Coordinates of C-alpha atoms in Angstrom, one line a residue:
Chain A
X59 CA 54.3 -20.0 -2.1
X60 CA 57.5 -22.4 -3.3
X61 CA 56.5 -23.9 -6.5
X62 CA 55.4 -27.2 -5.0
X63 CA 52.8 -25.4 -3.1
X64 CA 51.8 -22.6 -5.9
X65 CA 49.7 -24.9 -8.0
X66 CA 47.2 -26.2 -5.4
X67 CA 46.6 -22.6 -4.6
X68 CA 46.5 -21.6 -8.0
X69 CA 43.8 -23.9 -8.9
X70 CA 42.0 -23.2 -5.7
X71 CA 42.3 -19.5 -6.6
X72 CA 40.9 -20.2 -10.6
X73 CA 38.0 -22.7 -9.2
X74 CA 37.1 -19.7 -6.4
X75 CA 37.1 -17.3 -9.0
X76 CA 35.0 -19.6 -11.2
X77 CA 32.3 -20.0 -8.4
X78 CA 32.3 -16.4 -7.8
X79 CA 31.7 -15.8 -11.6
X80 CA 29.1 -18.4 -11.3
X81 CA 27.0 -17.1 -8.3
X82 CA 27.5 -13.4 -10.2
X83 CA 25.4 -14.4 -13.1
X84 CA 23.6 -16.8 -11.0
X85 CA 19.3 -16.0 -11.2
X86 CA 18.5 -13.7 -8.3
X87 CA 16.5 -16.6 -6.7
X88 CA 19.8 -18.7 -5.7
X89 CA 21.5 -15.4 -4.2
X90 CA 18.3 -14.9 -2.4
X91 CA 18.7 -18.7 -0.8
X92 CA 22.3 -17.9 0.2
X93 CA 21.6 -14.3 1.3
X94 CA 19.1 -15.4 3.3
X95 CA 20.7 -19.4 5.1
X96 CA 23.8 -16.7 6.1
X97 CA 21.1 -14.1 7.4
X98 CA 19.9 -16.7 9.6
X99 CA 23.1 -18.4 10.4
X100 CA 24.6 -15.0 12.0
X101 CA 21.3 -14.4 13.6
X102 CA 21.6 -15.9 17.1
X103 CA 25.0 -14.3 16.6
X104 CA 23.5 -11.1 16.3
X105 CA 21.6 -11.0 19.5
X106 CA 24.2 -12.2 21.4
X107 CA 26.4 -9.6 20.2
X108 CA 24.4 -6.7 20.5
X109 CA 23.2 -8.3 24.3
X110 CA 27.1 -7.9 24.9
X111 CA 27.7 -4.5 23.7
X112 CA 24.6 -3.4 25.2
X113 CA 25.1 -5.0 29.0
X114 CA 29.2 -4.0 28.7
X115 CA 27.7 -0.4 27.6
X116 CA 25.1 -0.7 30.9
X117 CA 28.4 -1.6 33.2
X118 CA 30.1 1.0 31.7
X119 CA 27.2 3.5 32.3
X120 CA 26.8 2.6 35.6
X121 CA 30.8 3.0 36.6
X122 CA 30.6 6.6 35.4
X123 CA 28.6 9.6 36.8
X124 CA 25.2 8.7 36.3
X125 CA 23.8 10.1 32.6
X126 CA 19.8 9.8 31.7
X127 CA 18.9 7.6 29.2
X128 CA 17.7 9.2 25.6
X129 CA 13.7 8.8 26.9
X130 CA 14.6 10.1 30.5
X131 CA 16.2 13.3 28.5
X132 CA 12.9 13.2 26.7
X133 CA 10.6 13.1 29.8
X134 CA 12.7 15.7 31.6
X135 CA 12.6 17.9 28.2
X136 CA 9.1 17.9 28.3
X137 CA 8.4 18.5 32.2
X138 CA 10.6 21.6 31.7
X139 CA 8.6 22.9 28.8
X140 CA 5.4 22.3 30.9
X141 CA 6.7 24.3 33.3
X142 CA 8.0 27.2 31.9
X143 CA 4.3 27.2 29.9
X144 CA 2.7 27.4 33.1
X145 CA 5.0 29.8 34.9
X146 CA 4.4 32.1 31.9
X147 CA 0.9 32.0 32.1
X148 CA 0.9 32.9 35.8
X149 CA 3.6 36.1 35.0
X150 CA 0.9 37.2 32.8
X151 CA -2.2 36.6 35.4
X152 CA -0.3 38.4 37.9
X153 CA 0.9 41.2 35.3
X154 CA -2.2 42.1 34.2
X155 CA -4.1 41.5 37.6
X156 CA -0.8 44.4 38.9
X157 CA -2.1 46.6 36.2
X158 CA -6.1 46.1 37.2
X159 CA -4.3 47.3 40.5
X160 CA -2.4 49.9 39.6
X161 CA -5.3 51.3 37.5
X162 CA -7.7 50.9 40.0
X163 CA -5.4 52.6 42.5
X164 CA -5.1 55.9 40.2
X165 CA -9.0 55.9 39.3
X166 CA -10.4 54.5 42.5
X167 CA -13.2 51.9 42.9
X168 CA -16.7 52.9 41.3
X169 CA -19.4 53.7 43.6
X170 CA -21.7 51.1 42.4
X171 CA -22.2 48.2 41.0
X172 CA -22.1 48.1 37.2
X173 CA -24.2 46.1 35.3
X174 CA -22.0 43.8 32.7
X175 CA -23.3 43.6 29.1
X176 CA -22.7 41.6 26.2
X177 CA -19.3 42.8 23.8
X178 CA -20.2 44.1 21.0
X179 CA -16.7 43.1 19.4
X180 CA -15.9 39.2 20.3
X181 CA -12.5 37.6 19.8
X182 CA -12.9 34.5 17.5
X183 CA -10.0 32.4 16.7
X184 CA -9.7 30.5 13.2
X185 CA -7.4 27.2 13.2
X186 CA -5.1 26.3 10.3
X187 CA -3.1 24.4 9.0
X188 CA 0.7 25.1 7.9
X189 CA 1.3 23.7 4.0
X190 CA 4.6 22.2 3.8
X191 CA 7.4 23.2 1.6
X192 CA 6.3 20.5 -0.9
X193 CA 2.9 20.9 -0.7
X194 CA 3.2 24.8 -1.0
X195 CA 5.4 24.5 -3.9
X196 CA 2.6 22.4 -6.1
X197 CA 0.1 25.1 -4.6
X198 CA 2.5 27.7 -6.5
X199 CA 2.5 25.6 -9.4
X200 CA -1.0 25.0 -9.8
X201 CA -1.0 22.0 -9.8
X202 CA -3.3 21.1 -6.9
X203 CA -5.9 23.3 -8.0
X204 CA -5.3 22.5 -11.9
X205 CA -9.0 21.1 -11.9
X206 CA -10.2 24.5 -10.0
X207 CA -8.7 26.5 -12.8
X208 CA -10.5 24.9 -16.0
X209 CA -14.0 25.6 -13.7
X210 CA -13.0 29.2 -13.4
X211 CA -11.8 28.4 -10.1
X212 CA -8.2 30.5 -9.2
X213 CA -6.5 31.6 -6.1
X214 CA -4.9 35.1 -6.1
X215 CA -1.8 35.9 -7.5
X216 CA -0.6 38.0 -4.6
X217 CA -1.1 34.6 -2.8
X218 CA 0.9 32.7 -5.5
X219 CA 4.0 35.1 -5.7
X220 CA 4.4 35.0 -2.1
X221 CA 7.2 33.1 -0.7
X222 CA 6.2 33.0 2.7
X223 CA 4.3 30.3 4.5
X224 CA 1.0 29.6 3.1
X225 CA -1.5 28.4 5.2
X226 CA -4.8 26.6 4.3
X227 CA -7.7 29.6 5.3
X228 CA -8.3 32.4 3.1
X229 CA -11.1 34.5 2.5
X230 CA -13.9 32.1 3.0
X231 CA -13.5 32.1 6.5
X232 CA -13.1 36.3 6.1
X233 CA -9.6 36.1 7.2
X234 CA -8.0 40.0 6.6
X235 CA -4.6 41.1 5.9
X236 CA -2.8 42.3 9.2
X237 CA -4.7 39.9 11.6
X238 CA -2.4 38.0 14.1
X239 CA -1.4 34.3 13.8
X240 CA -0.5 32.8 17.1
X241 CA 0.8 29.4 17.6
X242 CA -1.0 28.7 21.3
X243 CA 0.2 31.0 23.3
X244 CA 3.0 32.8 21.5
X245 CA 3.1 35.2 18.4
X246 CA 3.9 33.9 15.1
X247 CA 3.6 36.6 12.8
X248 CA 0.6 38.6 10.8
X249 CA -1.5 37.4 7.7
X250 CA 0.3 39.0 4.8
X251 CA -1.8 38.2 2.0
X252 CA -5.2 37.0 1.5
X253 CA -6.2 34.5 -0.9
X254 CA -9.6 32.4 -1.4
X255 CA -8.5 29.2 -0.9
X256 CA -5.3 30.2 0.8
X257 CA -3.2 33.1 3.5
X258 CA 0.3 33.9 3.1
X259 CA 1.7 34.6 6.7
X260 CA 3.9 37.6 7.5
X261 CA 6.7 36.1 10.2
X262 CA 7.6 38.1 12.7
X263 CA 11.6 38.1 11.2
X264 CA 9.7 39.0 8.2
X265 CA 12.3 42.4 7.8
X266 CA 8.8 43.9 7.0
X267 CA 7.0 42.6 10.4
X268 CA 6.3 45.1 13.0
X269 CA 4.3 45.5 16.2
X270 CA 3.8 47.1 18.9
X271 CA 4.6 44.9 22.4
X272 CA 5.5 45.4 25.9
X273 CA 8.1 44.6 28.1
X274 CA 7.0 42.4 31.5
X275 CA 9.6 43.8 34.0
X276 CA 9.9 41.8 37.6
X277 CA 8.9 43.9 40.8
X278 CA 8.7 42.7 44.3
X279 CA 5.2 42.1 43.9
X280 CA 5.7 39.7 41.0
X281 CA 5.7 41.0 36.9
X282 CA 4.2 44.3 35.5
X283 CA 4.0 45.2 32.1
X284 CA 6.7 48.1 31.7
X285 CA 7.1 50.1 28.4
X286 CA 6.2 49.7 25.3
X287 CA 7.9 49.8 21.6
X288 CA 7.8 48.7 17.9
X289 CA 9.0 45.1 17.6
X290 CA 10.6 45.0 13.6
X291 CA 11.8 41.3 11.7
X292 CA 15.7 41.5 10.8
X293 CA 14.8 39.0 8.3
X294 CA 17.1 36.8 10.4
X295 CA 16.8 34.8 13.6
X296 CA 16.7 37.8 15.6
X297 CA 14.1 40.7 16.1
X298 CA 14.7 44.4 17.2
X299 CA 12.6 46.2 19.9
X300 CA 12.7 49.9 19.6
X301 CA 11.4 52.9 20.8
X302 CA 12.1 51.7 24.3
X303 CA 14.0 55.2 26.4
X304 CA 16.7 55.2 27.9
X305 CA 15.1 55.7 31.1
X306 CA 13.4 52.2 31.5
X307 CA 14.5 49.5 33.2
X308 CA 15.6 46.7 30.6
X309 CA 18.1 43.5 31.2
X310 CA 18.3 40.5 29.4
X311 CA 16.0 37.6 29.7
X312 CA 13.0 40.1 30.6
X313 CA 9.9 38.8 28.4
X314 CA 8.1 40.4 25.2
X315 CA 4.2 40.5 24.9
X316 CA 1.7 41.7 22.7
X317 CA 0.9 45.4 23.7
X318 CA -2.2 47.8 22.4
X319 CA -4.5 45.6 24.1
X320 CA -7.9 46.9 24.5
X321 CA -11.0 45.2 26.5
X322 CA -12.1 43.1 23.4
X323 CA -8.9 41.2 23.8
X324 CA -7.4 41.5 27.2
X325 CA -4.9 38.5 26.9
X326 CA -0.9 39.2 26.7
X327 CA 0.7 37.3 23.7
X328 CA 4.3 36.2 24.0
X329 CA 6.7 37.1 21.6
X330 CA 10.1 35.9 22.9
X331 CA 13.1 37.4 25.1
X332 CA 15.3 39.9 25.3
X333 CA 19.4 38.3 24.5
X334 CA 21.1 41.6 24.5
X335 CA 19.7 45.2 25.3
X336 CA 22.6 48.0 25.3
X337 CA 22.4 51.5 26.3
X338 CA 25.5 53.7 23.9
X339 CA 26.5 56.8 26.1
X340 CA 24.2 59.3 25.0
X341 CA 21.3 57.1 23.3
X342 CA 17.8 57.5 24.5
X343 CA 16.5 54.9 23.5
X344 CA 17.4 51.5 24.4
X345 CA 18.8 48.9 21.3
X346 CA 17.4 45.9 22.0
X347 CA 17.0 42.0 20.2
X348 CA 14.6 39.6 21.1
X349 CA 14.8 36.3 20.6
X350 CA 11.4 34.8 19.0
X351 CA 9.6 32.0 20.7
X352 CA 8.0 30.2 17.7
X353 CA 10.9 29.2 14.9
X354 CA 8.4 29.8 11.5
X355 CA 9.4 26.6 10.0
X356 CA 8.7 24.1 12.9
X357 CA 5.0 25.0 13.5
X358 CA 2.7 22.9 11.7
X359 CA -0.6 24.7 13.0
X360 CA -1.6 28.3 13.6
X361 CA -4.3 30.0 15.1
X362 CA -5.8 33.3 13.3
X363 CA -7.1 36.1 15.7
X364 CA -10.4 37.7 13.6
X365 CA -12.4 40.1 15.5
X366 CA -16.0 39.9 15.4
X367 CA -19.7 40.8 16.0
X368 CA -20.8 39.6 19.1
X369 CA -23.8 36.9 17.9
X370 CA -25.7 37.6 20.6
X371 CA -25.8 41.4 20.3
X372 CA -27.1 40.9 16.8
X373 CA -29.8 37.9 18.3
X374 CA -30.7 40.7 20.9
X375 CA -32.0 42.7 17.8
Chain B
X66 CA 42.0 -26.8 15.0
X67 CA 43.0 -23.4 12.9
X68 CA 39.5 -24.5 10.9
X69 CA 37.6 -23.8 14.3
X70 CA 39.2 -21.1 15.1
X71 CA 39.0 -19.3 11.4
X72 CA 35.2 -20.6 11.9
X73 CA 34.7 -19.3 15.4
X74 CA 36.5 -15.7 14.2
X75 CA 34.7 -15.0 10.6
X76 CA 30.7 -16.0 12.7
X77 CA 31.7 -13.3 15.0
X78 CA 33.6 -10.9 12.5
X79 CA 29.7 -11.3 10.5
X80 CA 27.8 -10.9 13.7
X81 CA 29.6 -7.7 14.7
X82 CA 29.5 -6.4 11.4
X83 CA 25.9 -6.5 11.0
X84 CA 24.5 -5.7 14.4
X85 CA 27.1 -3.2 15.6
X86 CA 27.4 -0.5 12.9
X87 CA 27.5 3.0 13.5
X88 CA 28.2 2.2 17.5
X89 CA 32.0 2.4 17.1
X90 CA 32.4 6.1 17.9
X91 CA 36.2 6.3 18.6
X92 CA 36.2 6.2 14.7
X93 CA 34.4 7.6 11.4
X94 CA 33.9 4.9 9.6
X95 CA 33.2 1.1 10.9
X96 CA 35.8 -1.0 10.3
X97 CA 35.0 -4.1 7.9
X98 CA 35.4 -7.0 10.1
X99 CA 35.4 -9.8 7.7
X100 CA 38.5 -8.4 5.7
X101 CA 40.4 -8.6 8.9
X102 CA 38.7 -12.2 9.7
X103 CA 40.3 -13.0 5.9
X104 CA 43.5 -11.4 6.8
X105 CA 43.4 -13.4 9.9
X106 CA 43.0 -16.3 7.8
X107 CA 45.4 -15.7 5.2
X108 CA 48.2 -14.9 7.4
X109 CA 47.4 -17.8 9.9
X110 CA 47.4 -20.5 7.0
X111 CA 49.4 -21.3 4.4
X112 CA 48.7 -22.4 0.7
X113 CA 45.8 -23.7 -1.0
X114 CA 43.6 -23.4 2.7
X115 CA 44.2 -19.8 2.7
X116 CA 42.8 -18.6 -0.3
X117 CA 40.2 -21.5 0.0
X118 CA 39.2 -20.0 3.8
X119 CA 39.6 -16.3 1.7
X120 CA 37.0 -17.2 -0.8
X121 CA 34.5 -18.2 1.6
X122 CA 34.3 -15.4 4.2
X123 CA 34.3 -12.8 0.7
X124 CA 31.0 -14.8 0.1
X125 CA 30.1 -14.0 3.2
X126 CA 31.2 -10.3 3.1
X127 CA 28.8 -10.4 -0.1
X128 CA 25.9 -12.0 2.1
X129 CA 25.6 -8.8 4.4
X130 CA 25.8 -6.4 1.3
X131 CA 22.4 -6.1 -1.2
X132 CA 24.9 -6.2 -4.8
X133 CA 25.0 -9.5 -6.4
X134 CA 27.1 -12.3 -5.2
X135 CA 30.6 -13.7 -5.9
X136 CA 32.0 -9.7 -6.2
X137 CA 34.0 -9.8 -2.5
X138 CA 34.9 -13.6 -3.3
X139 CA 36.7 -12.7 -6.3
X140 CA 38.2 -9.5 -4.5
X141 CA 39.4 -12.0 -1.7
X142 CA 40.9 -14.3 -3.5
X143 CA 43.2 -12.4 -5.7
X144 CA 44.3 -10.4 -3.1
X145 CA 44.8 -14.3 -0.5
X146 CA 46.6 -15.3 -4.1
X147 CA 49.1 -12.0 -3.5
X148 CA 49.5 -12.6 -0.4
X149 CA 50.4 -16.6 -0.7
X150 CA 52.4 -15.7 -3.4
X151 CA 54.7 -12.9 -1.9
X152 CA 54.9 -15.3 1.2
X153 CA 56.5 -18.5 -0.6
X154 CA 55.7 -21.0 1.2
X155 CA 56.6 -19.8 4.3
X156 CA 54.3 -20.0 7.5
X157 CA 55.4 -17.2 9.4
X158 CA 57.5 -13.9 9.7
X159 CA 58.1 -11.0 12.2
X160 CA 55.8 -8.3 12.6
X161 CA 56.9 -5.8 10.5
X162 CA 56.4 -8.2 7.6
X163 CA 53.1 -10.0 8.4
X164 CA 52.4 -6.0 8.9
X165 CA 53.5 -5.4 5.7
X166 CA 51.4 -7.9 4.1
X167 CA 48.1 -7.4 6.2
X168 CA 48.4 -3.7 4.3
X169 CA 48.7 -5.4 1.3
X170 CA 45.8 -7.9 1.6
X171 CA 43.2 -4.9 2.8
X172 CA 43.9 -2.6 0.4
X173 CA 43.9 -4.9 -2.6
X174 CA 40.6 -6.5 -1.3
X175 CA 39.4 -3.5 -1.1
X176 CA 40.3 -1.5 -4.0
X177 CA 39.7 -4.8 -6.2
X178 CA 36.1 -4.9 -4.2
X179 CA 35.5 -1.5 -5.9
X180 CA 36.6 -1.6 -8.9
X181 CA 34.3 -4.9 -9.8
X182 CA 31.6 -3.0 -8.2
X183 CA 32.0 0.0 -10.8
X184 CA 33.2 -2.1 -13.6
X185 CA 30.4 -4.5 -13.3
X186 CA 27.6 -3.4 -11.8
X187 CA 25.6 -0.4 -13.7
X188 CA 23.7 0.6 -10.6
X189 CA 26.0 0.1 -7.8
X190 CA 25.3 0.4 -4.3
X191 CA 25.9 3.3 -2.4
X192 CA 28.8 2.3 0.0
X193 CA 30.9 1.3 -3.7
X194 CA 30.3 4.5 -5.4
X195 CA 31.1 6.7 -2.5
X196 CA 34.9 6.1 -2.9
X197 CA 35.8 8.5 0.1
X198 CA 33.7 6.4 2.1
X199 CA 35.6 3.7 0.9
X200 CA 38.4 5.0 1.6
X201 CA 37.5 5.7 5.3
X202 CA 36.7 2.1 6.0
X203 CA 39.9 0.7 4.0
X204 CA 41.7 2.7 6.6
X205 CA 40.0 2.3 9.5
X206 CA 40.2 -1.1 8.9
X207 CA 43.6 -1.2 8.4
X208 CA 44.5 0.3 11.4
X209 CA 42.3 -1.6 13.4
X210 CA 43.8 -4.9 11.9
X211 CA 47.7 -3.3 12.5
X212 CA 46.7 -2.5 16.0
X213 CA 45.0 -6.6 16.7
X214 CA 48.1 -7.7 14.8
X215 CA 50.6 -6.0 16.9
X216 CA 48.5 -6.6 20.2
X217 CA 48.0 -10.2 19.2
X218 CA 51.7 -11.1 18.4
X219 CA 52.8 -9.1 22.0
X220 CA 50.2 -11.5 23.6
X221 CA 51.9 -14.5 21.7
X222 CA 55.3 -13.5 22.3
X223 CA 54.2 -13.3 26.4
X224 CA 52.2 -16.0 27.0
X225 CA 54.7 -19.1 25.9
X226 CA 57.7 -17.2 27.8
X227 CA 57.5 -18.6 30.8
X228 CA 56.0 -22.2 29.7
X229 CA 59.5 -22.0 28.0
X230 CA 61.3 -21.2 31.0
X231 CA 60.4 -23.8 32.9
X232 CA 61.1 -26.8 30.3
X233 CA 64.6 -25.7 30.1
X234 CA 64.3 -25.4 33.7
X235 CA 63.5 -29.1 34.0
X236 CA 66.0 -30.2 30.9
X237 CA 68.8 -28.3 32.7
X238 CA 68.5 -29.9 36.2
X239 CA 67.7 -33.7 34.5
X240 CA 71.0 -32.8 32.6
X241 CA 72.7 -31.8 35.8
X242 CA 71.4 -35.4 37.5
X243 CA 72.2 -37.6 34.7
X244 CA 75.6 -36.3 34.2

């Protein structure tokens, strides 16, 4: 500015500097006027900027190879995962009615017609609840049951010292350490500890997780249970099938279920798939790592398998 | 007519500001619209106007933040008052230089926008005490405003061109009649 010019804009600069101080130690009341006349100004503004971006954004969109929107994506997500639920279920209808086949070929039909009876052993199936990181962590602490403890009411240390997920069924529903947890249809681990209030559950990455499952192999009449092997936790992502020879048929992709299934549960659990099975020159048995279905930290509710006494055997007495 | 036009660019400098954030993906950190409405301003006027036309869109800039008022109006008026100043008095210059002082305006708006914010305020807002993120805008921004600068003078220096042509068309051929 030439020095003609520099005062004008040196007092406009002081007196905008003056307002400025003025409106800083203003009462919040007066910013809230101002805040709020400019909200309102810009509004109209607002919508018909964001009408713009979004139509330019539509034109664009529509120029390009067609993309589905974020719900479409959504929609289509789910579909899939209907799908794939129900294609599973039928693998494992037509596994186990191949195996009824297969069994019934090598024993041969019985000459009459039995008589079905009651079970004496009956599959039951507790619901519960997954206690989030926060809420676990007060459970730990005590605090939630701080009031239980002054009435001589505790939960068991085990319970407390375990870092694994806790879940809200203990022993007053005669939950028992080693009993599967499921999430719907797939495997989520084993109940580790046992509390009275409260379970601790045993993962199936848990590095000390194992159990015994099968391999479903594809024929050409549909899938068949293959062999069995011990399914161990890594205590990562990933879990090893072993005990699986040489001599079996295994590729990637091929599915893992629940084996040692007797006739008081007759229903194939999934545990995941195989990502990478290798055979070393010379190995006889297979190394194998399965990919679990159920990530432990994104279930929020569980299902306990506890096996017992038929009620009406014992109202037959 | 600069007054509409200063009007017309700081409403829709505040409206994409507030409704558009977070949609510019081509860079990491939304540019801040009403320092480059100011420097539009500043650059455009000359004098007393400018740094008037600065205080008022900072006000606004403090409008669309939740810290107190009067913090970005101070900010843009001492850096308008460097800017006038270094300019003496005169209303316009080539590129580099009006390139030059655009630099100069965004980062002492900015920098004197955050160092108000930490001297004066005891619980600041997020976006002033995450100074990398500050950072990030104050050069997204810039670039943004060199890029409009440069595309805006190429524009200018086109459009006129051949509006220019043919007057001296028409002055040469009168000339050639009349003498």
């Amino acid at each position: 500015m030439s020095r003609t010019s520099i005062k004008p804009g040196i007092i406009t600069a002081i007196a905008s500097l003056t307002v400025a101080a003025a409106l800083f130690a203003a009462p919040q009341s007066i910013a809230d006027v101002i805040r709020s006349t400019v909200r309102d100004v810009a509004r109209p503004g607002q919508a018909v900027t964001r009408f713009a971006f979004d139509w330019s954004s539509a034109q664009i969109q529509s120029i390009g190879p067609q993309q589905p929107g974020a719900e479409q994506l959504r929609k289509l997500a789910a579909e899939l995962d209907d799908s794939q639920l129900r294609c599973r279920q039928l693998q494992i209808r037509t596994a186990s009615l191949n195996q009824e086949l297969a069994e019934l070929r090598k024993l041969g039909v019985a000459p009459f017609q039995p008589t079905t009876a009651e079970p004496l052993v009956v599959p039951e199936l507790v619901q519960a609840a997954v206690l989030g990181a926060e809420t676990a962590a007060l459970w730990r602490a005590g605090k939630l049951i701080d009031k239980g403890r002054t009435n001589g009411i505790s939960e068991s240390s085990l319970v407390l010292d375990d870092e694994r997920p806790l879940i809200d069924q203990g022993d007053e529903v005669e939950l028992v350490t080693g009993q599967p947890v499921y999430s719907g249809r797939c495997v989520v681990g084993k109940i580790a500890n046992v509390g009275r209030w409260t379970s601790t559950v045993q993962l199936v990455t848990d590095p000390e997780f194992r159990a015994l499952v099968q391999l479903a192999r594809q024929t050409e009449n549909g899938p068949v249970f293959g062999a069995e092997g011990i399914l161990e936790g890594q205590g990562d992502e990933f879990c090893v099938l072993k005990l699986i020879s040489s001599t079996e048929p295994v590729r990637v992709g091929q599915e893992v279920y629940s084996g040692g299934r007797d006739a008081t549960f007759t229903v194939a659990m999934y545990y995941g798939t195989v990502v990478n099975a290798e055979l070393k020159p010379g190995a006889t048995h297979w190394e194998i790592r399965v990919k679990p279905a159920v990530v432990g930290h994104q279930i929020q509710t569980v299902q306990v398998l506890r096996k017992a006494m038929n009620p009406l055997r014992v109202l037959g007495q | 007519m600069n007054v509409v036009r200063i009007l017309c660019l700081t409403y829709l400098a505040l409206a994409v500001q507030t409704s558009l954030r977070g949609e510019f993906i081509a860079v990491e950190f939304t540019p801040n619209f009403l320092i480059l409405a100011c420097a539009a301003a500043v650059l455009t006027l000359g004098g007393w106007p400018a740094i008037a036309w600065a205080a008022a869109i900072g006000l606004v800039s403090d409008c669309s933040t939740p810290d107190p008022l009067g913090i970005d109006m101070a900010a843009a008026t001492i850096a308008a008052l460097a800017v006038q100043t270094l300019r003496q008095g005169r209303k316009s210059e080539s590129l580099a230089v009006s390139m030059i002082l655009m630099t100069l305006l965004i980062v002492t708006q900015s920098l004197t926008s955050v160092v108000l914010r930490l001297a004066l305020l005891a619980d600041a807002s997020v976006e002033t005490t995450a100074l990398s993120t500050k950072l990030g805008i104050t050069s997204d921004t810039l670039i943004c405003g060199l890029v409009l600068l440069a595309a805006w003078r190429i524009v200018k220096r086109l459009l006129p061109a051949r509006a220019k042509d043919d007057f001296n068309q028409v002055v040469n051929k009168w000339n050639m009649l009349t003498n």
